[in-house]
Amino acid sequence: MYDRMQTLTQDQMTRIHDAAMDILGTTGIAFNEDEALSIFKANGFKVDGKIVFITEAQVRNALKTTPSRFTITARNPEKNVAVGEDDFVFVPGYGAPFVTLTNGEQREATMEDYDNFCKLIQTSKHIDMNGFMMVEPSDVPADTAHLDMIFSNIILCDKPFMGSPVSKQGAKDCVDMAAIIWGGIEKLKAVGPVTVSLINSLSPLQFSDEMAGSLIELARANQACVIASLIMAGSSGPVTLSGVLALQTAEILAGVTLAQLVNPGAPVIYGSTSSAMDMKTGGLSIGCPELSVVVSATAQMARFYNLPSRSGGGLTDAHFPDAQAGVESTLALTTAARNGINFILHANGILGSYISMSYEKFLIDEELCGITRRLLKPMEVTSSSIDVEMIKAVGIGGQYLTQPKTFQLCRTEFYLTDFMNRQNHAGWKAAGKKRIDEFAVDRLGQRLAAYEKPDIDPAIEAALTEFVTRRKKG
Amino acid sequence: MAIQDIFQAVMTFDEASVKKLVQAELEAKTDIDAILNEGLIGAMDEVGKKFSEGELFVPEMLMAAQAMKSGLEILKPHLAEGAAESKGTVVIGTVKGDLHDIGKNLVAMMMEGAGFNVIDLGVDVDAAKFVAAAKDNKARVVALSALLTTTMPAMQTTINAIREAGLTVKTIVGGAPVTQAFADQIKADGYSDDAPGAVELARRLIAA
């Protein structure tokens, strides 16, 4: 197998690992959360104030109990997914405060947008999981928004979903709501992960109280967590990518260690969306080639530790689903998929360095996910697939269009698109000369019209409604 | 024209030369205001302009600011009482609940480079602390930064607290999710989407 993109050698990975261990052992890492500190102390870790020092032996001990692959159970068992080793999932954009309009303007996102994205996930052929905070709804109170989002995740879609890491209480709410579906907390723990939540470090070398608290709560309930760094090379981390990899590894492994102390075997994912700071503006760039270099190295470092990996997907700095968005998103998404990332977050919808979601780009990127899966589908090479006899029978200068095999496979052998233009110029002109973003506007309406709410036990829905109402009252 | 040399030394990020040249001008009894305004601050204005045009990069801008500050340190003991505050004092910080400070630090450095007296309160600063710092330092501008939409409401809280305390200090806001529309909505006096813009804004508001 030859691929020019071989980012790191085994020796280089070892050097990055050694640097990370040096950082954790001598500088340590700050956990701004009391329970996290007491857990570390109770397990004999050296703690000084809020700073925890972690030895290589302690990290290796934690890595003994981390699963390299796990299943995320959906309330509709047909939609269970596996993450790790050869299995990967596409998961939608995350955390955008704005929605991009068809004229390139932005508006604040609402709960209606959030629900629309849940519906689009439900009807998606290519997106495997529902997200969390796909947009930040501005029209519901911020302190209870996570309840509304988790509720929509469960009710509007029967795929597995991302959980809430907004705070310790927010994570607990998410666990309690999942427990309602699976018949109590003990049963939920036995089922294992039904959610995956995104725990971000605060680079360099810190975990906020919300994130550390959420991690503890979720690990305790046997729910999966992505532990991820978003280092801006040159500002919140070293300017060199090898330095970034050492720093992110230190941060991620500290989180992994905490999760395993709470619950040995808790599913965790080595995550990174580290990228470069744009030196001209001081802003984050996620459309740059350095992001994809880090994606590749992240996949390798995760395998080095036998952990599943997470990176970004269809990422761009463009503010409109234009050619720049297409180029940058394709680079990042295909790099993630081809390099073996297991949990591809932000697979679709993101514009403008995470600031906005676009319905049109959501659909374009979704198509890219389908294309990428096709790209990676193993090729069948058998005597029946080569079919030398048929080639001999057609012989020199014949044609294959009327061969029975062509007839049999004409609908299944190739990737079918009803999205990308395949018409000739005259046909494209006759259909209104539509750009792909304009075509996506029409498609969006059709998709939302075709949505059907998945079945759910009315007693579960009532219990969830009651839970959210009660929690909102405080 | 030695003041021009100071200007040039800042433009070429040459801290050692800035120090030496400022010291030499002091000894030559050159007008201190000229050294400050035409040499040091003048250079930083040019730096800000070149940065906005994409010609200078962030780390270069910060190196220039550092060179400028080292010259300013030498001048300070010789400046007339209050001259250092002549441009005005700016209180700056990241609002309550928000721990992100990259952008805020950039603005603080640019403000210092422009000759403002900057009081940096750091991150996760509550409204009362902003009010107290603005009062105690007779600030002309309070600059609020936020990266998270969840902490943007704290900008509103802070501005309200400043008004309730009866301060006439100008308030400016910035950060990735912050927009002009949001600034108008919370009745901030100004908004900028980048650091040099924030400096211009502060100048305009103080001059107004």
XYZ file of C-alpha atoms in Angstrom:
682
model
C 0.000 0.000 0.000
C 1.583 3.265 -1.064
C 0.209 6.607 0.063
C 2.344 9.728 -0.097
C 0.696 10.968 3.089
C 2.735 9.212 5.767
C 2.849 11.958 8.348
C 4.766 10.271 11.178
C 7.169 7.347 11.561
C 7.060 5.058 14.605
C 10.195 6.752 15.916
C 8.650 10.211 15.544
C 5.520 9.084 17.394
C 7.692 7.793 20.229
C 9.441 11.164 20.428
C 6.099 12.979 20.590
C 4.945 10.558 23.290
C 8.143 11.098 25.316
C 7.705 14.864 25.103
C 4.083 14.574 26.252
C 5.137 12.439 29.230
C 7.838 14.966 30.113
C 5.250 17.779 30.066
C 2.744 15.867 32.235
C 5.433 14.804 34.708
C 7.236 18.118 35.162
C 4.854 20.977 34.255
C 1.653 19.097 35.040
C -1.844 20.088 33.985
C -4.477 22.198 35.752
C -7.906 20.779 36.574
C -10.192 23.572 37.773
C -12.599 21.099 39.333
C -12.545 19.900 42.922
C -13.833 16.365 42.388
C -11.263 15.763 39.649
C -8.499 16.866 42.009
C -9.746 14.603 44.806
C -9.983 11.644 42.419
C -6.361 12.180 41.373
C -5.279 12.586 45.007
C -7.195 9.480 46.140
C -5.348 7.476 43.486
C -1.936 8.625 44.665
C -1.221 11.231 41.988
C 0.940 14.199 42.902
C -1.331 17.250 43.131
C -0.210 20.781 43.931
C -3.135 23.181 44.242
C -4.996 22.728 40.971
C -2.023 21.217 39.165
C -1.895 17.479 38.656
C 1.370 15.729 37.780
C 1.038 12.470 35.897
C 3.753 9.858 35.444
C 4.183 7.648 32.405
C 3.339 4.589 34.493
C 0.047 6.170 35.511
C -0.793 6.975 31.882
C 0.093 3.440 30.760
C -2.047 2.053 33.542
C -5.019 4.068 32.300
C -4.419 2.902 28.727
C -4.672 -0.742 29.871
C -8.436 -0.342 30.310
C -9.387 1.838 27.324
C -11.372 0.075 24.599
C -9.969 0.380 21.071
C -13.452 -0.020 19.602
C -16.957 0.228 21.006
C -20.572 0.236 19.865
C -22.857 3.206 20.378
C -26.364 1.910 20.888
C -29.265 3.758 19.292
C -32.853 3.625 20.521
C -33.500 2.014 17.137
C -31.071 -0.931 17.251
C -30.838 -0.996 13.451
C -28.972 2.291 13.730
C -26.278 1.248 16.203
C -22.814 2.304 15.101
C -19.293 1.186 15.961
C -16.375 3.539 16.554
C -12.750 2.428 16.534
C -10.303 0.277 14.583
C -11.756 0.057 11.037
C -15.135 1.538 11.916
C -15.874 5.212 11.543
C -18.849 7.556 11.731
C -19.803 10.874 10.180
C -21.249 13.294 12.723
C -22.636 16.771 11.882
C -21.254 20.248 12.669
C -21.108 21.440 16.253
C -21.276 24.687 18.196
C -22.156 27.297 15.574
C -23.949 30.379 16.927
C -25.140 31.512 13.500
C -26.956 30.178 10.456
C -25.840 31.352 7.007
C -28.587 32.568 4.709
C -28.720 31.979 0.964
C -27.440 35.526 0.355
C -24.340 35.002 2.502
C -25.689 36.984 5.467
C -25.803 35.384 8.900
C -28.540 35.327 11.514
C -28.656 33.979 15.056
C -29.592 30.307 15.171
C -32.855 29.219 16.780
C -34.344 26.065 18.264
C -36.270 25.626 15.012
C -32.937 25.399 13.190
C -31.724 22.831 15.696
C -34.864 20.731 15.127
C -34.468 21.045 11.357
C -30.953 19.652 11.584
C -32.236 16.744 13.711
C -34.770 16.033 10.941
C -32.100 16.205 8.258
C -29.973 13.721 10.219
C -32.938 11.387 10.550
C -33.448 11.424 6.765
C -29.732 11.242 5.926
C -28.256 8.304 4.065
C -24.714 9.277 4.993
C -24.646 10.886 8.434
C -24.470 8.152 11.067
C -25.202 10.002 14.278
C -27.117 12.975 15.562
C -24.998 15.787 16.972
C -25.273 18.137 19.894
C -25.389 21.915 19.694
C -25.344 21.651 15.891
C -26.321 25.263 16.288
C -26.557 27.211 19.534
C -30.222 28.187 19.787
C -30.446 31.858 20.775
C -34.190 31.835 21.472
C -34.189 29.487 24.475
C -32.601 30.241 27.876
C -28.905 29.319 27.742
C -28.890 27.524 31.099
C -31.542 25.005 30.023
C -30.862 24.882 26.263
C -29.103 21.535 26.649
C -32.382 19.990 27.868
C -34.205 21.203 24.751
C -31.434 19.964 22.472
C -31.167 16.492 24.057
C -34.961 16.207 23.959
C -35.017 17.032 20.231
C -32.113 14.640 19.634
C -34.093 11.778 21.141
C -37.602 12.566 19.890
C -36.905 13.740 16.337
C -34.302 11.150 15.419
C -33.654 7.515 16.331
C -29.928 7.442 15.546
C -27.361 7.581 18.377
C -26.677 11.134 19.492
C -24.034 13.328 21.054
C -24.418 14.176 24.727
C -24.202 17.341 26.756
C -20.876 18.457 28.268
C -22.098 21.956 29.199
C -21.551 21.426 32.931
C -21.563 18.681 35.536
C -25.312 19.166 35.965
C -25.791 19.352 32.182
C -23.980 16.041 31.760
C -26.048 14.515 34.549
C -29.243 15.693 32.824
C -28.090 13.997 29.641
C -27.398 10.743 31.520
C -30.773 10.935 33.309
C -32.613 11.443 30.003
C -30.779 8.526 28.400
C -31.654 6.434 31.470
C -35.348 7.181 30.873
C -35.071 5.538 27.429
C -33.101 2.515 28.597
C -35.015 1.835 31.794
C -32.874 3.279 34.550
C -29.277 4.210 35.240
C -28.078 0.678 36.026
C -29.453 -0.645 32.743
C -27.916 2.296 30.908
C -24.495 1.519 32.402
C -24.871 -2.096 31.301
C -25.856 -1.077 27.749
C -22.772 1.138 27.619
C -22.435 4.188 25.430
C -25.626 5.542 23.884
C -24.081 9.002 23.619
C -20.700 10.495 22.756
C -19.877 13.849 24.339
C -17.217 16.344 23.410
C -14.832 17.230 26.234
C -12.430 20.000 25.242
C -9.264 20.900 27.053
C -8.441 24.569 27.489
C -5.035 24.878 25.891
C -2.385 25.121 27.045
C -2.631 22.479 29.780
C -5.944 23.176 31.492
C -9.382 21.645 31.913
C -12.238 23.967 32.906
C -14.582 22.959 35.730
C -17.473 22.398 33.271
C -15.457 20.073 31.077
C -13.754 18.110 33.879
C -17.061 17.820 35.752
C -18.893 16.613 32.642
C -16.158 14.079 31.919
C -16.454 12.586 35.418
C -20.253 12.415 35.242
C -20.286 10.833 31.774
C -17.485 8.329 32.455
C -19.276 7.285 35.621
C -22.376 6.449 33.568
C -20.238 4.527 31.056
C -20.979 7.098 28.343
C -18.369 7.767 25.669
C -16.325 10.960 25.590
C -14.173 12.503 22.931
C -11.305 14.163 24.759
C -10.050 16.811 22.422
C -7.633 19.685 22.106
C -8.135 22.659 19.876
C -4.692 24.188 19.871
C -4.057 27.223 17.716
C -0.471 26.670 16.611
C 1.467 29.835 17.378
C -0.886 31.214 20.033
C -2.366 28.651 22.432
C 0.339 26.158 21.506
C 3.728 25.905 19.811
C 4.116 27.260 16.299
C 5.539 23.924 15.095
C 3.099 21.079 14.477
C 5.319 18.540 16.257
C 5.150 20.768 19.340
C 1.364 20.963 18.952
C 1.183 17.157 18.820
C 3.204 16.826 22.025
C 1.048 19.393 23.830
C -2.278 17.966 22.623
C -1.160 14.449 23.546
C -0.369 15.609 27.086
C -3.796 17.244 27.415
C -5.762 14.355 25.894
C -3.992 11.642 27.911
C -4.615 13.595 31.119
C -8.344 13.495 30.323
C -8.153 9.826 29.342
C -6.434 9.067 32.659
C -9.134 10.846 34.666
C -11.895 8.949 32.818
C -10.243 5.595 33.561
C -9.798 6.480 37.250
C -13.529 7.218 37.453
C -14.561 4.099 35.557
C -11.921 1.696 34.215
C -13.008 0.753 30.703
C -14.961 3.968 30.084
C -14.970 4.548 26.314
C -12.786 7.503 25.330
C -11.650 8.906 21.998
C -8.325 10.665 21.287
C -9.520 13.866 19.664
C -8.008 16.894 18.055
C -9.045 19.748 15.920
C -5.799 21.612 16.421
C -4.876 23.904 13.587
C -2.909 27.010 12.752
C -3.493 30.572 13.814
C -3.693 32.774 10.771
C -0.609 34.915 11.336
C -2.090 37.824 9.400
C -5.219 38.199 11.517
C -4.735 36.242 14.735
C -7.866 34.275 13.856
C -8.203 30.509 13.780
C -7.869 28.897 10.380
C -9.485 25.518 9.839
C -9.330 25.549 6.069
C -5.541 25.532 5.987
C -3.476 22.487 4.951
C -1.925 22.370 8.441
C -5.285 21.281 9.837
C -5.206 18.240 7.598
C -1.592 17.484 8.509
C -2.665 17.464 12.178
C -5.674 15.281 11.295
C -3.381 12.684 9.771
C -0.969 12.792 12.727
C -3.899 12.624 15.176
C -5.133 9.399 13.583
C -1.628 7.969 13.883
C -1.095 9.047 17.500
C -4.486 7.568 18.471
C -3.475 4.225 16.929
C -0.160 4.497 18.796
C -2.246 4.362 21.999
C -4.849 1.877 20.647
C -7.530 4.515 21.048
C -10.256 5.502 18.615
C -9.605 8.927 17.093
C -11.615 12.076 16.403
C -10.933 14.999 14.120
C -12.897 17.571 12.181
C -14.531 16.799 8.853
C -15.829 19.266 6.292
C -14.058 22.312 7.649
C -13.568 25.654 5.951
C -12.878 29.310 6.599
C -15.188 30.356 3.756
C -18.412 32.178 4.661
C -20.484 30.782 1.816
C -20.827 27.317 0.270
C -18.635 28.395 -2.621
C -15.640 26.820 -4.321
C -13.320 27.655 -1.394
C -15.707 25.879 0.974
C -15.797 22.900 -1.371
C -12.035 22.678 -1.744
C -11.208 23.089 1.942
C -13.973 20.823 3.233
C -13.079 18.059 0.807
C -9.427 18.215 1.813
C -10.169 17.983 5.529
C -12.933 15.388 5.313
C -11.160 13.018 2.944
C -7.915 13.356 4.906
C -9.788 12.315 8.054
C -11.503 9.374 6.396
C -8.451 8.157 4.495
C -6.109 8.423 7.459
C -8.341 6.297 9.661
C -10.116 8.814 11.907
C -12.980 6.992 13.637
C -15.232 9.814 14.826
C -15.449 12.463 12.129
C -17.149 15.409 13.786
C -18.204 18.512 11.825
C -18.646 16.210 8.832
C -21.182 18.611 7.387
C -22.570 22.128 7.556
C -19.781 24.251 9.028
C -18.746 27.589 7.533
C -16.422 30.411 8.610
C -14.097 28.638 11.083
C -16.989 27.175 13.127
C -18.968 30.440 13.359
C -21.919 29.325 11.278
C -23.977 26.413 9.954
C -25.358 26.451 6.449
C -28.295 24.290 5.424
C -27.024 24.236 1.861
C -23.495 23.280 2.861
C -24.943 20.663 5.207
C -26.420 18.919 2.173
C -23.372 19.407 -0.057
C -21.036 18.008 2.616
C -23.466 15.149 3.224
C -23.028 14.188 -0.417
C -19.258 14.406 0.083
C -19.614 11.933 2.976
C -21.371 9.498 0.642
C -18.701 9.937 -1.998
C -15.950 9.444 0.594
C -17.514 6.211 1.824
C -17.595 4.980 -1.765
C -13.953 5.928 -2.158
C -13.043 3.677 0.770
C -15.287 0.738 -0.113
C -13.084 -2.329 -0.574
C -12.894 -3.469 -4.190
C -14.126 -6.960 -4.925
C -11.483 -8.847 -6.872
C -12.738 -12.351 -7.634
C -12.992 -14.476 -10.737
C -16.656 -13.526 -10.899
C -15.944 -9.781 -10.588
C -13.160 -9.834 -13.203
C -15.114 -12.244 -15.401
C -12.402 -13.044 -17.920
C -14.865 -15.193 -19.873
C -17.045 -12.160 -20.575
C -14.041 -10.092 -21.658
C -12.991 -12.868 -24.044
C -16.547 -13.195 -25.348
C -16.804 -9.460 -26.118
C -13.340 -9.742 -27.593
C -11.595 -7.096 -29.682
C -13.604 -4.004 -30.567
C -16.893 -5.207 -29.061
C -19.036 -3.386 -26.501
C -20.268 -4.101 -22.974
C -23.480 -2.110 -22.805
C -25.692 -5.014 -23.708
C -23.920 -7.597 -21.556
C -26.298 -9.128 -18.963
C -23.801 -8.276 -16.220
C -23.932 -4.582 -17.146
C -27.727 -4.734 -17.029
C -27.686 -6.491 -13.647
C -25.263 -4.090 -11.992
C -26.113 -0.780 -13.672
C -27.930 0.506 -10.570
C -25.646 -0.804 -7.861
C -22.076 -0.900 -9.105
C -21.420 2.850 -9.170
C -22.083 5.600 -6.660
C -25.453 7.079 -7.559
C -25.875 10.796 -7.178
C -29.039 12.778 -7.533
C -27.229 15.864 -6.261
C -24.113 16.577 -8.300
C -24.693 17.858 -11.827
C -24.156 15.151 -14.437
C -26.151 16.787 -17.200
C -24.563 18.166 -20.348
C -24.461 21.928 -20.785
C -27.760 22.141 -22.625
C -29.531 20.098 -19.970
C -27.977 22.107 -17.157
C -29.041 25.327 -18.888
C -32.581 24.075 -19.426
C -32.828 23.205 -15.711
C -32.082 26.806 -14.755
C -28.241 26.932 -14.725
C -28.213 26.193 -11.020
C -25.074 26.312 -8.911
C -24.850 23.527 -6.368
C -25.760 25.833 -3.459
C -28.890 26.916 -5.367
C -29.758 23.312 -6.104
C -29.332 22.561 -2.394
C -32.008 25.144 -1.517
C -34.588 23.134 -3.501
C -33.370 19.881 -2.020
C -33.657 21.214 1.519
C -37.371 21.845 1.100
C -37.917 18.338 -0.275
C -35.947 16.752 2.536
C -37.796 18.548 5.308
C -41.146 17.787 3.637
C -40.263 14.083 3.449
C -39.373 13.879 7.152
C -41.380 11.523 9.320
C -41.054 11.437 13.069
C -39.673 8.065 14.143
C -41.809 5.900 16.454
C -41.215 6.174 20.165
C -42.997 4.606 23.126
C -45.495 7.310 24.234
C -44.708 6.569 27.890
C -41.005 7.337 27.266
C -41.837 10.531 25.408
C -44.144 11.613 28.247
C -41.477 10.821 30.855
C -38.875 12.837 28.933
C -41.276 15.774 28.546
C -42.007 15.644 32.260
C -38.277 15.499 33.090
C -37.459 18.557 30.975
C -40.398 20.525 32.406
C -39.405 19.650 35.964
C -35.727 20.530 35.394
C -36.674 23.863 33.849
C -38.574 24.746 36.999
C -35.285 24.190 38.837
C 16.710 63.149 12.311
C 17.179 60.794 15.242
C 13.499 60.546 16.079
C 13.100 58.973 12.665
C 15.691 56.381 13.772
C 13.533 55.520 16.790
C 10.557 55.155 14.457
C 12.614 52.875 12.215
C 13.924 50.798 15.124
C 10.359 50.074 16.278
C 9.393 49.228 12.693
C 12.248 46.718 12.516
C 11.432 45.183 15.948
C 14.857 46.205 17.254
C 14.324 46.556 20.996
C 17.988 47.141 21.854
C 18.280 50.004 19.355
C 15.032 51.576 20.543
C 16.371 51.677 24.098
C 19.720 53.078 23.021
C 18.218 55.710 20.731
C 15.614 56.894 23.237
C 18.330 57.196 25.887
C 20.508 59.207 23.464
C 17.650 61.577 22.611
C 16.927 62.129 26.293
C 20.566 63.068 26.871
C 20.469 65.360 23.835
C 17.497 67.149 25.460
C 15.162 66.404 22.545
C 11.518 67.257 23.242
C 10.096 64.322 25.146
C 6.617 64.612 23.592
C 8.218 64.439 20.146
C 10.143 61.283 21.073
C 6.925 59.747 22.365
C 4.433 60.842 19.712
C 6.535 61.063 16.549
C 8.920 58.243 17.413
C 7.269 55.537 19.491
C 3.521 56.042 19.036
C 3.950 57.161 15.427
C 5.718 53.886 14.666
C 2.973 51.848 16.314
C 0.321 53.650 14.270
C 2.220 52.625 11.154
C 2.529 49.081 12.515
C -1.225 48.950 13.104
C -1.874 50.192 9.577
C 0.484 47.639 8.034
C -1.134 44.903 10.145
C -4.615 45.857 8.973
C -3.374 45.698 5.396
C -2.073 42.176 5.994
C 1.494 43.259 5.448
C 2.663 42.664 9.032
C 1.879 39.459 10.912
C 0.607 39.179 14.479
C 3.912 38.075 16.084
C 5.730 40.909 14.274
C 3.195 43.422 15.516
C 3.702 42.162 19.063
C 7.496 42.384 18.739
C 7.117 45.988 17.585
C 4.840 46.702 20.548
C 7.430 45.217 22.879
C 10.192 47.374 21.365
C 7.959 50.427 21.701
C 7.189 49.622 25.341
C 10.868 49.290 26.235
C 11.405 52.808 24.865
C 8.398 54.047 26.810
C 9.811 52.601 30.055
C 12.892 54.797 29.618
C 10.759 57.875 28.939
C 8.293 57.358 31.769
C 10.324 58.864 34.633
C 10.815 62.011 32.515
C 7.237 62.463 31.398
C 5.277 65.274 33.000
C 2.831 64.143 35.700
C -0.191 62.666 33.941
C 1.385 62.642 30.498
C 1.375 58.849 30.470
C -2.365 59.012 30.958
C -2.747 61.760 28.385
C -4.109 59.360 25.805
C -6.435 57.955 28.410
C -6.743 54.791 30.438
C -8.356 51.681 28.998
C -9.626 48.908 31.254
C -9.788 45.586 29.424
C -10.768 42.010 30.231
C -12.626 38.872 29.184
C -16.119 38.793 30.673
C -17.427 36.554 33.453
C -17.363 32.837 32.611
C -15.027 33.209 29.649
C -11.430 32.018 29.911
C -10.297 32.824 26.381
C -7.754 35.612 26.189
C -5.835 35.440 22.906
C -7.844 38.174 21.219
C -8.063 40.262 24.371
C -4.265 40.131 24.826
C -3.815 41.247 21.238
C -6.068 44.266 21.751
C -4.342 45.129 25.057
C -0.911 45.110 23.366
C -2.144 47.266 20.493
C -3.707 49.714 22.946
C -0.444 50.002 24.858
C 1.390 50.482 21.591
C -0.944 53.341 20.755
C 0.042 55.046 24.011
C -3.009 54.245 26.119
C -2.540 53.382 29.759
C -3.903 49.806 29.802
C -5.285 48.048 32.889
C -5.657 44.393 31.935
C -7.971 42.567 34.354
C -7.372 39.167 32.738
C -10.074 36.540 32.133
C -13.376 35.604 33.801
C -13.842 39.151 35.126
C -17.148 39.944 36.808
C -19.066 43.164 36.317
C -18.213 44.575 39.761
C -14.505 44.230 39.049
C -14.829 46.118 35.754
C -16.789 48.872 37.519
C -14.245 49.163 40.332
C -11.273 49.242 37.950
C -12.925 51.856 35.733
C -13.677 54.007 38.772
C -10.312 53.643 40.523
C -8.310 54.347 37.368
C -10.582 57.063 35.944
C -10.747 55.007 32.771
C -12.012 56.569 29.536
C -12.785 53.209 27.899
C -13.783 49.761 29.149
C -13.110 47.018 26.579
C -14.970 43.705 26.944
C -14.021 40.481 25.169
C -15.922 37.187 24.751
C -15.375 34.121 22.601
C -18.398 32.110 23.699
C -21.996 32.916 22.877
C -22.852 31.673 26.348
C -20.761 34.432 27.925
C -21.962 37.253 25.656
C -24.852 38.061 28.030
C -22.178 38.938 30.629
C -21.265 41.864 28.347
C -24.779 43.189 28.818
C -24.572 42.654 32.584
C -21.239 44.479 32.728
C -22.422 47.443 30.654
C -25.559 47.710 32.777
C -23.462 47.679 35.957
C -21.209 50.414 34.557
C -24.230 52.587 33.752
C -25.894 51.882 37.106
C -22.714 52.993 38.840
C -23.193 56.330 37.072
C -19.917 56.100 35.121
C -19.669 57.934 31.819
C -16.829 55.704 30.635
C -17.188 54.446 27.046
C -17.726 50.705 26.550
C -16.457 48.716 23.588
C -16.970 45.019 22.809
C -15.368 42.407 20.590
C -14.789 38.684 20.027
C -15.550 36.093 17.350
C -19.329 35.702 17.905
C -19.868 39.399 18.760
C -21.438 41.566 16.059
C -22.246 45.246 15.552
C -25.919 44.317 15.939
C -25.249 42.729 19.325
C -23.193 45.754 20.398
C -26.102 48.037 19.471
C -28.555 45.796 21.277
C -26.633 45.948 24.576
C -25.986 49.678 24.062
C -22.220 49.393 23.909
C -20.544 52.547 22.603
C -18.597 50.652 19.990
C -17.597 47.384 18.345
C -14.629 46.313 16.273
C -13.850 43.042 14.571
C -10.077 43.373 14.903
C -7.397 44.774 17.215
C -6.259 47.814 15.179
C -9.923 48.681 14.727
C -10.363 48.604 18.490
C -7.502 51.101 18.875
C -9.084 53.444 16.316
C -12.415 53.079 18.056
C -10.930 53.955 21.454
C -9.272 57.041 19.971
C -12.491 58.181 18.344
C -14.561 57.657 21.476
C -12.065 59.524 23.676
C -11.870 62.401 21.209
C -15.656 62.622 20.982
